[in-house]
mmCIF file of N, CA and C in Angstrom:
data_model
loop_
_atom_site.group_PDB
_atom_site.id
_atom_site.type_symbol
_atom_site.label_atom_id
_atom_site.label_comp_id
_atom_site.label_asym_id
_atom_site.label_seq_id
_atom_site.Cartn_x
_atom_site.Cartn_y
_atom_site.Cartn_z
ATOM 1 N N THR A 1 -4.053 33.034 8.654
ATOM 2 C CA THR A 1 -3.193 33.383 7.084
ATOM 3 C C THR A 1 -3.818 32.305 6.097
ATOM 4 N N MET A 2 -3.724 32.607 4.924
ATOM 5 C CA MET A 2 -3.644 32.201 3.796
ATOM 6 C C MET A 2 -2.946 30.610 4.046
ATOM 7 N N GLU A 3 -2.224 30.850 4.458
ATOM 8 C CA GLU A 3 -1.151 29.717 4.765
ATOM 9 C C GLU A 3 -1.709 27.743 5.226
ATOM 10 N N ASP A 4 -2.142 28.980 6.841
ATOM 11 C CA ASP A 4 -2.801 27.851 7.761
ATOM 12 C C ASP A 4 -4.263 27.631 6.297
ATOM 13 N N LYS A 5 -4.933 28.237 6.465
ATOM 14 C CA LYS A 5 -6.508 27.870 5.155
ATOM 15 C C LYS A 5 -6.539 26.677 4.625
ATOM 16 N N LEU A 6 -5.030 27.099 3.548
ATOM 17 C CA LEU A 6 -4.433 25.576 2.960
ATOM 18 C C LEU A 6 -4.631 24.854 3.038
ATOM 19 N N ILE A 7 -3.666 24.717 4.078
ATOM 20 C CA ILE A 7 -3.397 23.218 5.414
ATOM 21 C C ILE A 7 -4.624 22.522 5.549
ATOM 22 N N ILE A 8 -5.142 23.169 5.937
ATOM 23 C CA ILE A 8 -6.976 22.413 6.528
ATOM 24 C C ILE A 8 -7.655 21.961 5.413
ATOM 25 N N ALA A 9 -7.702 23.115 4.346
ATOM 26 C CA ALA A 9 -8.233 22.461 2.966
ATOM 27 C C ALA A 9 -7.542 21.187 2.380
ATOM 28 N N VAL A 10 -6.078 20.919 2.105
ATOM 29 C CA VAL A 10 -5.451 19.870 2.245
ATOM 30 C C VAL A 10 -5.797 18.870 2.812
ATOM 31 N N LEU A 11 -5.546 18.718 3.917
ATOM 32 C CA LEU A 11 -6.103 17.859 4.655
ATOM 33 C C LEU A 11 -7.296 17.184 5.141
ATOM 34 N N ARG A 12 -8.380 18.819 5.000
ATOM 35 C CA ARG A 12 -9.810 17.569 4.135
ATOM 36 C C ARG A 12 -9.809 16.893 3.360
ATOM 37 N N ARG A 13 -9.088 17.612 2.068
ATOM 38 C CA ARG A 13 -8.882 16.847 1.031
ATOM 39 C C ARG A 13 -7.890 15.255 1.164
ATOM 40 N N LEU A 14 -7.165 15.335 1.894
ATOM 41 C CA LEU A 14 -6.468 14.237 2.141
ATOM 42 C C LEU A 14 -7.112 12.561 2.558
ATOM 43 N N LYS A 15 -8.309 13.522 4.024
ATOM 44 C CA LYS A 15 -9.805 12.893 4.751
ATOM 45 C C LYS A 15 -9.853 12.203 3.907
ATOM 46 N N LYS A 16 -11.025 12.527 2.699
ATOM 47 C CA LYS A 16 -11.788 12.614 2.254
ATOM 48 C C LYS A 16 -11.299 11.875 1.087
ATOM 49 N N TRP A 17 -9.872 12.018 0.873
ATOM 50 C CA TRP A 17 -9.859 10.784 -0.733
ATOM 51 C C TRP A 17 -9.363 9.741 0.308
ATOM 52 N N LYS A 18 -8.643 9.345 1.700
ATOM 53 C CA LYS A 18 -8.746 8.468 2.554
ATOM 54 C C LYS A 18 -9.931 7.288 2.285
ATOM 55 N N SER A 19 -11.122 8.184 3.158
ATOM 56 C CA SER A 19 -12.430 7.753 3.071
ATOM 57 C C SER A 19 -12.650 7.205 1.830
ATOM 58 N N LEU A 20 -12.055 8.104 0.763
ATOM 59 C CA LEU A 20 -13.601 7.245 -0.557
ATOM 60 C C LEU A 20 -12.421 5.683 -1.035
ATOM 61 N N ARG A 21 -10.868 5.913 -0.606
ATOM 62 C CA ARG A 21 -10.370 4.447 -1.314
ATOM 63 C C ARG A 21 -10.624 3.285 -0.658
ATOM 64 N N ASP A 22 -10.686 3.807 0.749
ATOM 65 C CA ASP A 22 -11.363 3.053 2.064
ATOM 66 C C ASP A 22 -11.981 2.493 1.457
ATOM 67 N N THR A 23 -13.366 2.689 1.402
ATOM 68 C CA THR A 23 -14.820 2.615 1.099
ATOM 69 C C THR A 23 -14.876 1.901 -0.280
ATOM 70 N N TYR A 24 -13.643 2.394 -1.670
ATOM 71 C CA TYR A 24 -13.679 1.447 -2.578
ATOM 72 C C TYR A 24 -13.350 0.194 -2.270
ATOM 73 N N LEU A 25 -12.049 0.082 -1.184
ATOM 74 C CA LEU A 25 -11.406 -1.040 -1.328
ATOM 75 C C LEU A 25 -12.070 -2.266 -1.118
ATOM 76 N N LYS A 26 -13.341 -1.688 0.117
ATOM 77 C CA LYS A 26 -14.263 -2.618 0.855
ATOM 78 C C LYS A 26 -15.030 -2.864 -0.096
ATOM 79 N N GLU A 27 -15.617 -2.140 -1.045
ATOM 80 C CA GLU A 27 -16.925 -2.185 -1.450
ATOM 81 C C GLU A 27 -16.332 -3.672 -2.732
ATOM 82 N N ARG A 28 -14.858 -3.391 -3.157
ATOM 83 C CA ARG A 28 -14.185 -4.379 -4.340
ATOM 84 C C ARG A 28 -14.441 -5.979 -3.618
ATOM 85 N N ARG A 29 -13.550 -5.651 -2.084
ATOM 86 C CA ARG A 29 -13.886 -6.758 -1.365
ATOM 87 C C ARG A 29 -15.508 -7.530 -1.222
ATOM 88 N N LYS A 30 -16.139 -7.188 -1.079
ATOM 89 C CA LYS A 30 -17.707 -7.592 -0.947
ATOM 90 C C LYS A 30 -17.909 -8.084 -2.219
ATOM 91 N N GLU A 31 -17.255 -7.420 -3.659
ATOM 92 C CA GLU A 31 -17.263 -7.481 -4.973
ATOM 93 C C GLU A 31 -16.756 -9.126 -5.062
ATOM 94 N N THR A 32 -15.853 -8.838 -4.597
ATOM 95 C CA THR A 32 -15.307 -10.557 -4.740
ATOM 96 C C THR A 32 -15.961 -11.698 -3.910
ATOM 97 N N GLU A 33 -16.160 -11.110 -2.874
ATOM 98 C CA GLU A 33 -16.687 -12.700 -1.660
ATOM 99 C C GLU A 33 -17.743 -12.757 -2.931
ATOM 100 N N LYS A 34 -18.777 -11.277 -2.674
ATOM 101 C CA LYS A 34 -19.562 -12.645 -3.814
ATOM 102 C C LYS A 34 -20.047 -12.945 -5.190
ATOM 103 N N MET A 35 -18.592 -12.834 -5.558
ATOM 104 C CA MET A 35 -18.358 -13.788 -7.182
ATOM 105 C C MET A 35 -17.778 -15.101 -6.121
ATOM 106 N N SER A 36 -18.053 -15.474 -5.513
ATOM 107 C CA SER A 36 -16.786 -16.465 -5.118
ATOM 108 C C SER A 36 -17.545 -17.209 -4.110
ATOM 109 N N GLY A 37 -18.994 -16.696 -3.489
ATOM 110 C CA GLY A 37 -19.315 -17.200 -3.007
ATOM 111 C C GLY A 37 -20.813 -18.583 -3.567
ATOM 112 N N SER A 38 -21.467 -18.869 -3.106
ATOM 113 C CA SER A 38 -22.474 -19.562 -3.595
ATOM 114 C C SER A 38 -23.939 -19.218 -3.948
ATOM 115 N N ALA A 39 -23.791 -18.011 -3.075
ATOM 116 C CA ALA A 39 -24.964 -17.132 -3.016
ATOM 117 C C ALA A 39 -25.082 -15.947 -3.544
ATOM 118 N N ALA A 40 -24.215 -15.777 -4.655
ATOM 119 C CA ALA A 40 -24.207 -14.301 -5.011
ATOM 120 C C ALA A 40 -25.411 -13.733 -5.358
ATOM 121 N N GLY A 41 -26.027 -12.344 -4.986
ATOM 122 C CA GLY A 41 -26.538 -12.140 -6.269
ATOM 123 C C GLY A 41 -26.996 -10.513 -6.371
ATOM 124 N N SER A 42 -27.473 -10.607 -7.079
ATOM 125 C CA SER A 42 -27.185 -9.162 -8.311
ATOM 126 C C SER A 42 -27.375 -7.977 -7.249
ATOM 127 N N GLY A 43 -26.479 -7.270 -6.204
ATOM 128 C CA GLY A 43 -25.634 -6.447 -5.701
ATOM 129 C C GLY A 43 -25.826 -5.072 -6.140
ATOM 130 N N LYS A 44 -26.431 -3.981 -5.610
ATOM 131 C CA LYS A 44 -26.111 -2.916 -6.196
ATOM 132 C C LYS A 44 -24.190 -2.336 -5.762
ATOM 133 N N LYS A 45 -23.938 -1.979 -7.499
ATOM 134 C CA LYS A 45 -22.867 -1.129 -7.261
ATOM 135 C C LYS A 45 -22.776 -0.280 -6.209
ATOM 136 N N TRP A 46 -21.737 0.846 -5.548
ATOM 137 C CA TRP A 46 -21.183 1.977 -5.292
ATOM 138 C C TRP A 46 -20.900 2.669 -6.892
ATOM 139 N N LYS A 47 -21.906 4.387 -5.790
ATOM 140 C CA LYS A 47 -21.851 4.853 -7.207
ATOM 141 C C LYS A 47 -20.507 5.659 -7.611
ATOM 142 N N TYR A 48 -19.537 5.130 -6.999
ATOM 143 C CA TYR A 48 -18.143 5.929 -7.288
ATOM 144 C C TYR A 48 -16.653 4.810 -7.671
ATOM 145 N N SER A 49 -17.356 3.570 -7.811
ATOM 146 C CA SER A 49 -17.115 2.199 -8.597
ATOM 147 C C SER A 49 -16.221 2.443 -9.862
ATOM 148 N N VAL A 50 -16.989 2.972 -10.452
ATOM 149 C CA VAL A 50 -15.914 3.130 -11.406
ATOM 150 C C VAL A 50 -15.052 3.900 -11.500
ATOM 151 N N VAL A 51 -15.382 5.710 -11.124
ATOM 152 C CA VAL A 51 -14.600 6.209 -10.695
ATOM 153 C C VAL A 51 -12.910 5.892 -10.347
ATOM 154 N N LEU A 52 -13.393 4.913 -9.479
ATOM 155 C CA LEU A 52 -11.651 4.617 -8.990
ATOM 156 C C LEU A 52 -11.354 3.375 -9.265
ATOM 157 N N SER A 53 -11.787 3.117 -10.226
ATOM 158 C CA SER A 53 -11.650 1.140 -10.768
ATOM 159 C C SER A 53 -9.882 1.994 -11.341
ATOM 160 N N PHE A 54 -9.503 2.985 -10.902
ATOM 161 C CA PHE A 54 -7.970 3.323 -12.182
ATOM 162 C C PHE A 54 -7.091 2.711 -10.124
ATOM 163 N N LEU A 55 -8.018 2.552 -9.425
ATOM 164 C CA LEU A 55 -6.968 1.664 -8.624
ATOM 165 C C LEU A 55 -6.807 0.161 -8.292
ATOM 166 N N ASN A 56 -7.653 -0.230 -9.302
ATOM 167 C CA ASN A 56 -7.067 -1.707 -9.308
ATOM 168 C C ASN A 56 -5.681 -2.691 -9.777
ATOM 169 N N PRO A 57 -5.004 -1.609 -10.248
ATOM 170 C CA PRO A 57 -4.042 -2.427 -10.414
ATOM 171 C C PRO A 57 -2.619 -2.479 -9.383
ATOM 172 N N PHE A 58 -3.320 -1.577 -7.968
ATOM 173 C CA PHE A 58 -2.332 -1.395 -7.085
ATOM 174 C C PHE A 58 -2.775 -1.672 -5.984
ATOM 175 N N ILE A 59 -3.963 -2.844 -6.293
ATOM 176 C CA ILE A 59 -5.127 -3.666 -4.858
ATOM 177 C C ILE A 59 -3.928 -4.973 -4.938
ATOM 178 N N SER A 60 -3.674 -5.203 -3.923
ATOM 179 C CA SER A 60 -3.319 -6.185 -3.671
ATOM 180 C C SER A 60 -3.463 -7.012 -2.247
ATOM 181 N N PRO A 61 -3.925 -8.336 -3.246
ATOM 182 C CA PRO A 61 -4.636 -9.334 -1.438
ATOM 183 C C PRO A 61 -4.063 -9.061 -0.487
ATOM 184 N N ARG A 62 -4.768 -9.069 0.516
ATOM 185 C CA ARG A 62 -4.072 -8.228 2.366
ATOM 186 C C ARG A 62 -3.158 -10.099 2.315
ATOM 187 N N GLU A 63 -2.352 -10.404 2.945
ATOM 188 C CA GLU A 63 -1.737 -11.682 3.350
ATOM 189 C C GLU A 63 -2.594 -12.081 4.390
ATOM 190 N N THR A 64 -2.466 -13.469 4.426
ATOM 191 C CA THR A 64 -3.256 -13.913 5.341
ATOM 192 C C THR A 64 -2.107 -14.522 6.126
ATOM 193 N N SER A 65 -2.857 -15.153 7.450
ATOM 194 C CA SER A 65 -2.169 -16.358 8.230
ATOM 195 C C SER A 65 -2.617 -17.360 7.918
ATOM 196 N N GLY A 66 -0.790 -18.230 8.214
ATOM 197 C CA GLY A 66 -1.355 -19.957 8.552
ATOM 198 C C GLY A 66 -0.493 -20.816 8.635
ATOM 199 N N ASN A 67 -0.249 -21.538 8.385
ATOM 200 C CA ASN A 67 0.774 -23.019 8.024
ATOM 201 C C ASN A 67 1.313 -23.420 7.134
ATOM 202 N N MET A 68 0.412 -22.811 5.827
ATOM 203 C CA MET A 68 1.102 -23.727 4.914
ATOM 204 C C MET A 68 1.875 -22.013 3.722
ATOM 205 N N GLU A 69 2.852 -21.903 3.628
ATOM 206 C CA GLU A 69 3.402 -21.463 2.657
ATOM 207 C C GLU A 69 3.318 -21.040 1.248
ATOM 208 N N ARG A 70 3.315 -19.704 1.019
ATOM 209 C CA ARG A 70 2.525 -19.876 -0.494
ATOM 210 C C ARG A 70 3.875 -19.086 -1.670
ATOM 211 N N GLY A 71 3.755 -19.893 -2.587
ATOM 212 C CA GLY A 71 5.058 -19.527 -3.441
ATOM 213 C C GLY A 71 4.746 -18.795 -4.727
ATOM 214 N N ASP A 72 5.495 -18.590 -5.184
ATOM 215 C CA ASP A 72 5.734 -16.992 -6.072
ATOM 216 C C ASP A 72 4.524 -18.017 -7.319
ATOM 217 N N GLU A 73 4.667 -19.309 -7.454
ATOM 218 C CA GLU A 73 3.349 -19.536 -9.026
ATOM 219 C C GLU A 73 2.070 -19.310 -8.880
ATOM 220 N N GLU A 74 1.803 -19.760 -7.236
ATOM 221 C CA GLU A 74 0.349 -19.548 -6.808
ATOM 222 C C GLU A 74 0.335 -17.714 -7.226
ATOM 223 N N ASN A 75 1.157 -16.955 -6.200
ATOM 224 C CA ASN A 75 1.168 -15.611 -6.736
ATOM 225 C C ASN A 75 1.018 -15.395 -7.983
ATOM 226 N N GLN A 76 1.806 -15.720 -8.843
ATOM 227 C CA GLN A 76 1.467 -15.039 -10.064
ATOM 228 C C GLN A 76 -0.146 -15.584 -10.895
ATOM 229 N N ALA A 77 -0.428 -16.592 -10.044
ATOM 230 C CA ALA A 77 -2.086 -17.121 -10.368
ATOM 231 C C ALA A 77 -2.875 -16.672 -10.343
ATOM 232 N N THR A 78 -2.840 -15.810 -8.879
ATOM 233 C CA THR A 78 -3.568 -14.903 -8.793
ATOM 234 C C THR A 78 -4.081 -13.520 -8.989
ATOM 235 N N GLY A 79 -2.989 -13.369 -10.568
ATOM 236 C CA GLY A 79 -2.844 -12.599 -11.680
ATOM 237 C C GLY A 79 -2.565 -11.057 -10.595
ATOM 238 N N TYR A 80 -1.999 -10.629 -8.926
ATOM 239 C CA TYR A 80 -1.937 -9.585 -8.719
ATOM 240 C C TYR A 80 -0.002 -9.658 -8.747
ATOM 241 N N GLU A 81 0.171 -8.206 -8.748
ATOM 242 C CA GLU A 81 1.494 -7.964 -8.952
ATOM 243 C C GLU A 81 1.498 -6.480 -8.184
ATOM 244 N N HIS A 82 3.015 -6.504 -7.459
ATOM 245 C CA HIS A 82 2.987 -5.581 -6.392
ATOM 246 C C HIS A 82 3.144 -4.020 -7.227
ATOM 247 N N PRO A 83 2.312 -3.122 -6.276
ATOM 248 C CA PRO A 83 2.245 -1.727 -6.526
ATOM 249 C C PRO A 83 3.462 -1.965 -7.024
ATOM 250 N N GLU A 84 4.352 -2.260 -6.580
ATOM 251 C CA GLU A 84 5.819 -1.519 -6.498
ATOM 252 C C GLU A 84 6.484 -1.631 -8.373
ATOM 253 N N ASP A 85 5.550 -2.841 -8.760
ATOM 254 C CA ASP A 85 5.722 -2.844 -10.177
ATOM 255 C C ASP A 85 5.363 -2.412 -10.980
ATOM 256 N N GLN A 86 4.524 -1.535 -10.739
ATOM 257 C CA GLN A 86 3.319 -1.106 -11.625
ATOM 258 C C GLN A 86 4.353 0.102 -12.088
ATOM 259 N N GLY A 87 3.518 1.406 -12.882
ATOM 260 C CA GLY A 87 4.970 2.215 -13.093
ATOM 261 C C GLY A 87 3.904 3.883 -12.615
ATOM 262 N N GLU A 88 3.212 3.471 -11.884
ATOM 263 C CA GLU A 88 3.316 5.743 -10.944
ATOM 264 C C GLU A 88 2.916 4.768 -9.809
ATOM 265 N N THR A 89 3.935 5.808 -9.384
ATOM 266 C CA THR A 89 4.043 5.510 -7.722
ATOM 267 C C THR A 89 2.788 5.796 -7.047
ATOM 268 N N GLU A 90 2.680 5.541 -5.414
ATOM 269 C CA GLU A 90 1.786 6.101 -4.461
ATOM 270 C C GLU A 90 2.136 7.857 -5.244
ATOM 271 N N ASP A 91 3.080 8.115 -4.693
ATOM 272 C CA ASP A 91 3.535 9.509 -4.900
ATOM 273 C C ASP A 91 2.283 10.514 -5.547
ATOM 274 N N GLU A 92 2.498 9.777 -7.024
ATOM 275 C CA GLU A 92 2.201 10.660 -8.773
ATOM 276 C C GLU A 92 0.817 9.988 -8.288
ATOM 277 N N LEU A 93 0.418 9.047 -7.702
ATOM 278 C CA LEU A 93 -1.016 8.690 -7.354
ATOM 279 C C LEU A 93 -1.466 10.324 -6.738
ATOM 280 N N PHE A 94 -1.362 10.107 -5.924
ATOM 281 C CA PHE A 94 -1.481 11.748 -4.659
ATOM 282 C C PHE A 94 -1.477 12.464 -5.780
ATOM 283 N N LEU A 95 -0.089 13.024 -6.010
ATOM 284 C CA LEU A 95 -0.110 14.594 -6.834
ATOM 285 C C LEU A 95 -1.044 14.242 -7.935
ATOM 286 N N LEU A 96 -1.146 13.413 -8.686
ATOM 287 C CA LEU A 96 -2.590 13.754 -9.741
ATOM 288 C C LEU A 96 -3.955 13.865 -9.492
ATOM 289 N N SER A 97 -4.093 13.170 -7.855
ATOM 290 C CA SER A 97 -5.634 13.528 -8.187
ATOM 291 C C SER A 97 -5.557 15.307 -7.160
ATOM 292 N N LEU A 98 -5.252 15.643 -7.542
ATOM 293 C CA LEU A 98 -4.865 17.529 -6.439
ATOM 294 C C LEU A 98 -4.984 18.045 -7.888
ATOM 295 N N VAL A 99 -4.742 17.335 -9.104
ATOM 296 C CA VAL A 99 -4.964 17.960 -10.488
ATOM 297 C C VAL A 99 -6.338 18.359 -10.530
ATOM 298 N N PRO A 100 -7.438 17.772 -10.273
ATOM 299 C CA PRO A 100 -8.814 18.456 -10.847
ATOM 300 C C PRO A 100 -9.267 20.094 -10.078
ATOM 301 N N SER A 101 -9.067 19.799 -8.580
ATOM 302 C CA SER A 101 -9.004 21.202 -7.764
ATOM 303 C C SER A 101 -7.585 22.235 -7.660
ATOM 304 N N LEU A 102 -6.669 22.104 -8.057
ATOM 305 C CA LEU A 102 -6.209 22.612 -8.605
ATOM 306 C C LEU A 102 -6.623 23.875 -9.593
ATOM 307 N N GLN A 103 -6.767 22.806 -10.915
ATOM 308 C CA GLN A 103 -7.508 23.419 -12.053
ATOM 309 C C GLN A 103 -8.196 24.986 -11.785
ATOM 310 N N ARG A 104 -9.452 24.025 -10.833
ATOM 311 C CA ARG A 104 -10.610 24.752 -10.367
ATOM 312 C C ARG A 104 -9.698 26.392 -9.468
ATOM 313 N N LEU A 105 -8.566 26.247 -9.565
ATOM 314 C CA LEU A 105 -8.194 27.769 -9.008
ATOM 315 C C LEU A 105 -8.306 28.895 -9.564
ATOM 316 N N PRO A 106 -8.412 30.163 -8.935
ATOM 317 C CA PRO A 106 -8.165 31.155 -9.854
ATOM 318 C C PRO A 106 -6.432 30.758 -10.452
ATOM 319 N N PRO A 107 -5.820 31.744 -11.580
ATOM 320 C CA PRO A 107 -4.727 31.325 -11.612
ATOM 321 C C PRO A 107 -3.836 32.163 -10.246
ATOM 322 N N GLN A 108 -4.079 33.076 -9.907
ATOM 323 C CA GLN A 108 -2.970 33.552 -8.926
ATOM 324 C C GLN A 108 -3.196 32.965 -7.589
ATOM 325 N N THR A 109 -4.227 31.898 -7.662
ATOM 326 C CA THR A 109 -4.519 31.281 -6.263
ATOM 327 C C THR A 109 -3.745 30.558 -6.735
ATOM 328 N N LYS A 110 -4.028 29.602 -8.059
ATOM 329 C CA LYS A 110 -3.010 28.329 -8.380
ATOM 330 C C LYS A 110 -1.130 28.134 -7.994
ATOM 331 N N GLU A 111 -0.594 29.734 -8.643
ATOM 332 C CA GLU A 111 0.398 29.701 -8.363
ATOM 333 C C GLU A 111 0.625 29.395 -6.866
ATOM 334 N N PHE A 112 0.188 30.738 -6.078
ATOM 335 C CA PHE A 112 0.604 31.063 -4.962
ATOM 336 C C PHE A 112 0.409 29.229 -3.991
ATOM 337 N N VAL A 113 -0.287 28.022 -4.713
ATOM 338 C CA VAL A 113 -0.592 26.729 -3.620
ATOM 339 C C VAL A 113 0.232 26.453 -4.491
ATOM 340 N N LYS A 114 0.858 26.379 -6.044
ATOM 341 C CA LYS A 114 2.036 25.448 -6.289
ATOM 342 C C LYS A 114 3.582 25.710 -5.298
ATOM 343 N N PHE A 115 3.625 27.147 -5.331
ATOM 344 C CA PHE A 115 4.542 27.740 -4.689
ATOM 345 C C PHE A 115 4.546 27.144 -2.722
ATOM 346 N N GLN A 116 3.631 27.202 -2.479
ATOM 347 C CA GLN A 116 3.506 26.770 -1.133
ATOM 348 C C GLN A 116 3.910 24.957 -0.822
ATOM 349 N N ILE A 117 3.530 24.207 -1.335
ATOM 350 C CA ILE A 117 3.656 22.992 -2.112
ATOM 351 C C ILE A 117 5.251 22.977 -2.473
ATOM 352 N N HIS A 118 5.760 23.572 -3.102
ATOM 353 C CA HIS A 118 7.428 23.504 -3.264
ATOM 354 C C HIS A 118 8.143 24.297 -2.028
ATOM 355 N N LYS A 119 7.166 25.270 -1.197
ATOM 356 C CA LYS A 119 8.209 25.710 0.130
ATOM 357 C C LYS A 119 7.930 24.400 0.513
ATOM 358 N N LEU A 120 6.749 23.966 1.399
ATOM 359 C CA LEU A 120 6.893 22.581 2.153
ATOM 360 C C LEU A 120 7.642 21.358 1.517
ATOM 361 N N ILE A 121 8.125 21.115 0.932
ATOM 362 C CA ILE A 121 9.109 19.901 0.650
ATOM 363 C C ILE A 121 10.292 20.311 0.872
ATOM 364 N N TYR A 122 11.377 21.410 0.033
ATOM 365 C CA TYR A 122 11.904 22.124 0.292
ATOM 366 C C TYR A 122 12.302 22.435 1.605
ATOM 367 N N GLU A 123 11.602 23.052 2.878
ATOM 368 C CA GLU A 123 11.425 23.314 3.817
ATOM 369 C C GLU A 123 11.735 21.222 4.715
ATOM 370 N N SER A 124 10.965 20.538 4.234
ATOM 371 C CA SER A 124 10.971 18.708 4.536
ATOM 372 C C SER A 124 12.165 18.538 4.782
ATOM 373 N N SER A 125 12.758 18.610 3.448
ATOM 374 C CA SER A 125 13.913 18.185 3.076
ATOM 375 C C SER A 125 15.110 18.849 3.452
ATOM 376 N N THR A 126 14.976 20.583 3.767
ATOM 377 C CA THR A 126 16.005 20.866 4.856
ATOM 378 C C THR A 126 16.019 20.104 5.923
ATOM 379 N N VAL A 127 14.768 19.838 6.517
ATOM 380 C CA VAL A 127 15.127 18.934 8.407
ATOM 381 C C VAL A 127 16.151 18.504 8.244
ATOM 382 N N LEU A 128 15.612 17.812 7.385
ATOM 383 C CA LEU A 128 15.746 15.752 7.098
ATOM 384 C C LEU A 128 17.611 16.346 6.859
ATOM 385 N N LEU A 129 18.312 17.029 6.361
ATOM 386 C CA LEU A 129 19.382 16.769 5.734
ATOM 387 C C LEU A 129 19.897 17.386 7.183
ATOM 388 N N ASN A 130 19.227 18.602 7.795
ATOM 389 C CA ASN A 130 19.873 19.071 9.058
ATOM 390 C C ASN A 130 19.962 18.108 10.580
ATOM 391 N N LEU A 131 18.772 17.017 10.454
ATOM 392 C CA LEU A 131 18.765 16.391 11.500
ATOM 393 C C LEU A 131 19.957 15.029 11.014
ATOM 394 N N GLU A 132 20.223 14.285 9.584
ATOM 395 C CA GLU A 132 21.689 13.721 9.211
ATOM 396 C C GLU A 132 22.280 13.879 9.501
ATOM 397 N N GLN A 133 22.765 15.351 9.607
ATOM 398 C CA GLN A 133 24.068 16.215 10.255
ATOM 399 C C GLN A 133 23.824 15.934 11.369
ATOM 400 N N LEU A 134 22.654 16.053 11.825
ATOM 401 C CA LEU A 134 23.545 15.807 13.314
ATOM 402 C C LEU A 134 23.356 14.568 14.228
ATOM 403 N N GLU A 135 22.860 13.284 13.180
ATOM 404 C CA GLU A 135 23.202 12.601 14.182
ATOM 405 C C GLU A 135 24.808 12.610 14.250
ATOM 406 N N PRO A 136 25.203 11.451 15.620
ATOM 407 C CA PRO A 136 27.109 10.711 14.945
ATOM 408 C C PRO A 136 27.227 9.926 14.540
ATOM 409 N N GLN A 137 28.834 10.205 14.541
ATOM 410 C CA GLN A 137 29.325 9.591 13.439
ATOM 411 C C GLN A 137 29.904 8.369 14.468
ATOM 412 N N ASP A 138 29.788 7.436 13.088
ATOM 413 C CA ASP A 138 30.727 6.054 14.489
ATOM 414 C C ASP A 138 32.352 6.475 14.013
#
């Protein structure tokens, strides 16, 4: 059915997006490590680095484990902010990433896709509400 094809297409795009995002983060880490190392060479930049640079405000360094505590002053010194402090949420960025694909669709298909997205969200919300009502009350 059209709905199944749409779901498969969305899942493929999500997988592709995750792959691109993960590769960008890996390349960013390599770039950062090169800059801090003494043998920093002139490595070639990944071809999508510039296009995906909008992710930079949402990248936070990985937590490291150790026996030293990291203070707020040190966090401020790194220049990193937590993603929740930013203007756009992960959900907003995800939806914005769908815009180019949606714009390429013919008008009727575009309206159908929008309707299906609304339908999925509505059905998911309804299921959650029903589950919450089934939980035993204390």
